[in-house]
Amino acid sequence: MQDLKAISRLFETRADFLTARPHGSGHINDTFCATYNQAGREIRLIHQRINSHVFRNPEALMENIDRVTRHSLARLVEAGHSEAHRRTLTLIPSCDGLPWARDAEGGYWRTFPFIEGALGYEEIENLRQAEEAAKAFGEFQKLAADLKGPRLHETIPDFHHTPKRLDALRAVLENAPKDRMERVGDDLEFAFSRAADARVITDLIASGDVPERVTHNDTKLSNVLLDEATSEGVCVIDLDTTMPGSVLYDFGDMVRTACPTTREDEVDLSVIDVRMDRFEALIRGYLAAASFLVPAEVEHLAFSGKLLALECGIRFLTDYLDGDHYFKTHRPGHNLDRCRAQFALVRAIEKRLPEMEDVVARTENK
Ligand code: ADP
Ligand code: GN1
Ligand code: MG
């Protein structure tokens, strides 16, 4: 494991390092929770190594996060929020006064205060969590909407360009190992059979019907911390992909992760379904916060869940055939299992789409 004590020395922590251990279950970065003594009081900080295979320009990415978090904090303070520092991530600067620091191997690190008394959930436990999570992401978008200055950097170009994700899948087929190709079966066929769906949102953006906004782009349920006691949305985290995008990608990923009856990597496909009560809770929470939506956005909220499940399945399948270089995996075939669960979810959403659209219409007219 990394020498976290050495990492801690790179930042202006104003506290004495005690211990550190790996934290959380994100698929991308290496996250550690460190305990410090600050004037006799124990505090916790998050040290995170940025995955530079995934994020090719960590300094540009950190410039985005620095701008967005400063802006959010300023707005929360302006509004007189009593817990402003718990409601947004804030960066602890490096000893050089930068939002990041580099370790001896050239790896990029950043440090955040640990948000206490709040948790990110892999699986939903009650409807209030769904509603609060959606509200928190909606509020995050609202806060980001009046960010001043230049357009944010695209930390991963074409991140949610689903047709290009299909192209990437096609491209890995050429060099995919034979044994993995054999295990894949009809998953490839499924992915390519949904090519028309893959284009829906990119076409709406190209025609100007769906506007570009500052969005989070990785709104899985575990990327919003909810108060442990009250389930209230506390803080949106994992801001690496906060950049120009569509709110539909954000809402779609909430549906993908908060509505299914199972986890993202469920192997028993027969039990995968959409919980309509959770979808209703998401819509309620999101529409309560996102008062700025145009009609084409509202009209595609239900569809966006299907798109994001499809896109994520395509990405897991691509990574499986490419040798598991992108997402962290915890067992052989993990990415293939994840892909199949996502495609099963696409099928489940397809069956329920009319019901889901009805929920959107009913909630909107309330
Ligand atoms: P990844 O990109 O790998 O998903 P995240 O930024 O989401 O990385 O962090 C991984 C996990 O660490 C989160 O799911 C959350 O549980 C935890 N975490 C990250 N930042 C904080 C923080 N400031 N306070 C408390 N927990 C955090
Ligand atoms: C990754 O970083 P994390 O684990 O919150 C991924 C998302 C995927 C998600 C699937 C930068 O999210 O796009 O939807 O895994 N993040 C990146 O669980 O690729
Ligand atoms: Mg995460």
mmCIF file of N, CA and C and ligand atoms in Angstrom, residues 25-29 54-55 156 159-160 165 217-220 222-223 238 240-241 253 256-257 264 308 311-312 315-316 326-327 338, ligand 2:
data_model
loop_
_atom_site.group_PDB
_atom_site.id
_atom_site.type_symbol
_atom_site.label_atom_id
_atom_site.label_comp_id
_atom_site.label_asym_id
_atom_site.label_seq_id
_atom_site.Cartn_x
_atom_site.Cartn_y
_atom_site.Cartn_z
ATOM 1 N N SER A 25 -15.957 2.261 -2.228
ATOM 2 C CA SER A 25 -15.982 1.189 -3.230
ATOM 3 C C SER A 25 -16.103 1.754 -4.638
ATOM 4 N N GLY A 26 -15.486 2.926 -4.876
ATOM 5 C CA GLY A 26 -15.509 3.514 -6.219
ATOM 6 C C GLY A 26 -14.773 2.617 -7.209
ATOM 7 N N HIS A 27 -15.164 2.715 -8.478
ATOM 8 C CA HIS A 27 -14.548 1.877 -9.514
ATOM 9 C C HIS A 27 -13.303 2.515 -10.125
ATOM 10 N N ILE A 28 -12.977 3.766 -9.748
ATOM 11 C CA ILE A 28 -11.970 4.492 -10.531
ATOM 12 C C ILE A 28 -10.731 4.926 -9.735
ATOM 13 N N ASN A 29 -10.924 5.751 -8.713
ATOM 14 C CA ASN A 29 -9.768 6.319 -8.011
ATOM 15 C C ASN A 29 -9.348 5.447 -6.827
ATOM 16 N N VAL A 54 -7.499 6.814 -16.589
ATOM 17 C CA VAL A 54 -8.848 7.252 -16.955
ATOM 18 C C VAL A 54 -8.874 8.762 -17.243
ATOM 19 N N PHE A 55 -8.210 9.528 -16.391
ATOM 20 C CA PHE A 55 -8.203 10.992 -16.533
ATOM 21 C C PHE A 55 -6.827 11.430 -17.024
ATOM 22 N N ILE A 156 -13.127 13.904 -19.714
ATOM 23 C CA ILE A 156 -13.113 12.739 -20.613
ATOM 24 C C ILE A 156 -13.967 13.137 -21.815
ATOM 25 N N PHE A 159 -17.680 11.635 -23.080
ATOM 26 C CA PHE A 159 -17.942 10.674 -21.995
ATOM 27 C C PHE A 159 -19.298 9.986 -22.156
ATOM 28 N N HIS A 160 -20.339 10.789 -22.446
ATOM 29 C CA HIS A 160 -21.676 10.199 -22.598
ATOM 30 C C HIS A 160 -22.146 10.189 -24.048
ATOM 31 N N ARG A 165 -19.574 5.240 -27.825
ATOM 32 C CA ARG A 165 -19.329 4.095 -26.936
ATOM 33 C C ARG A 165 -19.563 2.790 -27.701
ATOM 34 N N ASN A 217 -22.403 14.175 -14.356
ATOM 35 C CA ASN A 217 -22.061 13.089 -15.281
ATOM 36 C C ASN A 217 -21.712 11.742 -14.661
ATOM 37 N N ASP A 218 -21.750 11.655 -13.345
ATOM 38 C CA ASP A 218 -21.473 10.352 -12.701
ATOM 39 C C ASP A 218 -22.335 10.265 -11.439
ATOM 40 N N THR A 219 -23.650 10.357 -11.667
ATOM 41 C CA THR A 219 -24.591 10.529 -10.554
ATOM 42 C C THR A 219 -25.077 9.209 -9.979
ATOM 43 N N LYS A 220 -24.199 8.212 -9.922
ATOM 44 C CA LYS A 220 -24.667 6.985 -9.286
ATOM 45 C C LYS A 220 -24.972 7.286 -7.828
ATOM 46 N N SER A 222 -24.137 6.118 -5.083
ATOM 47 C CA SER A 222 -23.058 6.187 -4.093
ATOM 48 C C SER A 222 -22.253 7.480 -4.202
ATOM 49 N N ASN A 223 -22.535 8.312 -5.209
ATOM 50 C CA ASN A 223 -21.808 9.571 -5.330
ATOM 51 C C ASN A 223 -22.532 10.762 -4.716
ATOM 52 N N ASP A 238 -17.402 13.006 -5.852
ATOM 53 C CA ASP A 238 -16.889 12.419 -7.101
ATOM 54 C C ASP A 238 -17.098 13.370 -8.281
ATOM 55 N N ASP A 240 -15.096 14.412 -10.608
ATOM 56 C CA ASP A 240 -14.117 14.303 -11.706
ATOM 57 C C ASP A 240 -14.707 14.562 -13.078
ATOM 58 N N THR A 241 -15.978 14.235 -13.232
ATOM 59 C CA THR A 241 -16.593 14.377 -14.557
ATOM 60 C C THR A 241 -17.562 15.557 -14.609
ATOM 61 N N ASP A 253 -28.546 8.246 -14.899
ATOM 62 C CA ASP A 253 -27.687 7.422 -14.034
ATOM 63 C C ASP A 253 -28.288 7.258 -12.635
ATOM 64 N N ARG A 256 -30.651 4.402 -13.222
ATOM 65 C CA ARG A 256 -29.868 3.169 -13.377
ATOM 66 C C ARG A 256 -29.433 2.594 -12.031
ATOM 67 N N THR A 257 -29.112 3.467 -11.085
ATOM 68 C CA THR A 257 -28.535 2.960 -9.834
ATOM 69 C C THR A 257 -29.515 2.956 -8.657
ATOM 70 N N GLU A 264 -25.623 -3.449 -9.067
ATOM 71 C CA GLU A 264 -25.133 -3.251 -10.434
ATOM 72 C C GLU A 264 -24.550 -4.531 -11.052
ATOM 73 N N LEU A 308 -28.872 5.253 -20.058
ATOM 74 C CA LEU A 308 -27.690 5.133 -19.200
ATOM 75 C C LEU A 308 -27.388 3.678 -18.837
ATOM 76 N N GLU A 311 -25.781 2.406 -22.021
ATOM 77 C CA GLU A 311 -24.419 2.933 -22.184
ATOM 78 C C GLU A 311 -23.440 2.276 -21.198
ATOM 79 N N CYS A 312 -23.898 2.141 -19.968
ATOM 80 C CA CYS A 312 -23.018 1.563 -18.953
ATOM 81 C C CYS A 312 -22.739 0.091 -19.277
ATOM 82 N N ARG A 315 -20.178 -0.056 -21.920
ATOM 83 C CA ARG A 315 -18.840 0.254 -21.384
ATOM 84 C C ARG A 315 -18.262 -0.929 -20.602
ATOM 85 N N PHE A 316 -19.103 -1.607 -19.810
ATOM 86 C CA PHE A 316 -18.604 -2.776 -19.065
ATOM 87 C C PHE A 316 -18.180 -3.876 -20.044
ATOM 88 N N TYR A 326 -10.113 -0.588 -17.335
ATOM 89 C CA TYR A 326 -10.733 0.687 -16.961
ATOM 90 C C TYR A 326 -11.365 0.617 -15.570
ATOM 91 N N PHE A 327 -12.376 -0.236 -15.420
ATOM 92 C CA PHE A 327 -13.073 -0.330 -14.129
ATOM 93 C C PHE A 327 -12.331 -1.297 -13.213
ATOM 94 N N ARG A 338 -21.490 -7.403 -14.801
ATOM 95 C CA ARG A 338 -22.068 -6.048 -14.711
ATOM 96 C C ARG A 338 -22.801 -5.697 -16.004
HETATM 97 C C1 GN1 B 2 -17.560 4.730 -12.435
HETATM 98 O O1 GN1 B 2 -16.151 6.466 -10.213
HETATM 99 P P1 GN1 B 2 -17.420 5.700 -9.950
HETATM 100 O O2 GN1 B 2 -17.197 4.347 -9.420
HETATM 101 O O3 GN1 B 2 -18.346 6.539 -9.138
HETATM 102 C C2 GN1 B 2 -17.577 5.483 -13.760
HETATM 103 C C3 GN1 B 2 -19.020 5.800 -14.148
HETATM 104 C C4 GN1 B 2 -19.817 4.519 -14.257
HETATM 105 C C5 GN1 B 2 -19.730 3.779 -12.926
HETATM 106 C C6 GN1 B 2 -20.396 2.430 -13.001
HETATM 107 C C7 GN1 B 2 -15.153 8.277 -14.432
HETATM 108 O O4 GN1 B 2 -18.095 5.558 -11.413
HETATM 109 O O5 GN1 B 2 -19.048 6.464 -15.392
HETATM 110 O O6 GN1 B 2 -21.163 4.793 -14.562
HETATM 111 O O7 GN1 B 2 -18.344 3.564 -12.550
HETATM 112 N N1 GN1 B 2 -16.788 6.698 -13.658
HETATM 113 C C8 GN1 B 2 -15.929 7.038 -14.637
HETATM 114 O O8 GN1 B 2 -20.565 1.943 -11.726
HETATM 115 O O9 GN1 B 2 -15.778 6.369 -15.665
#
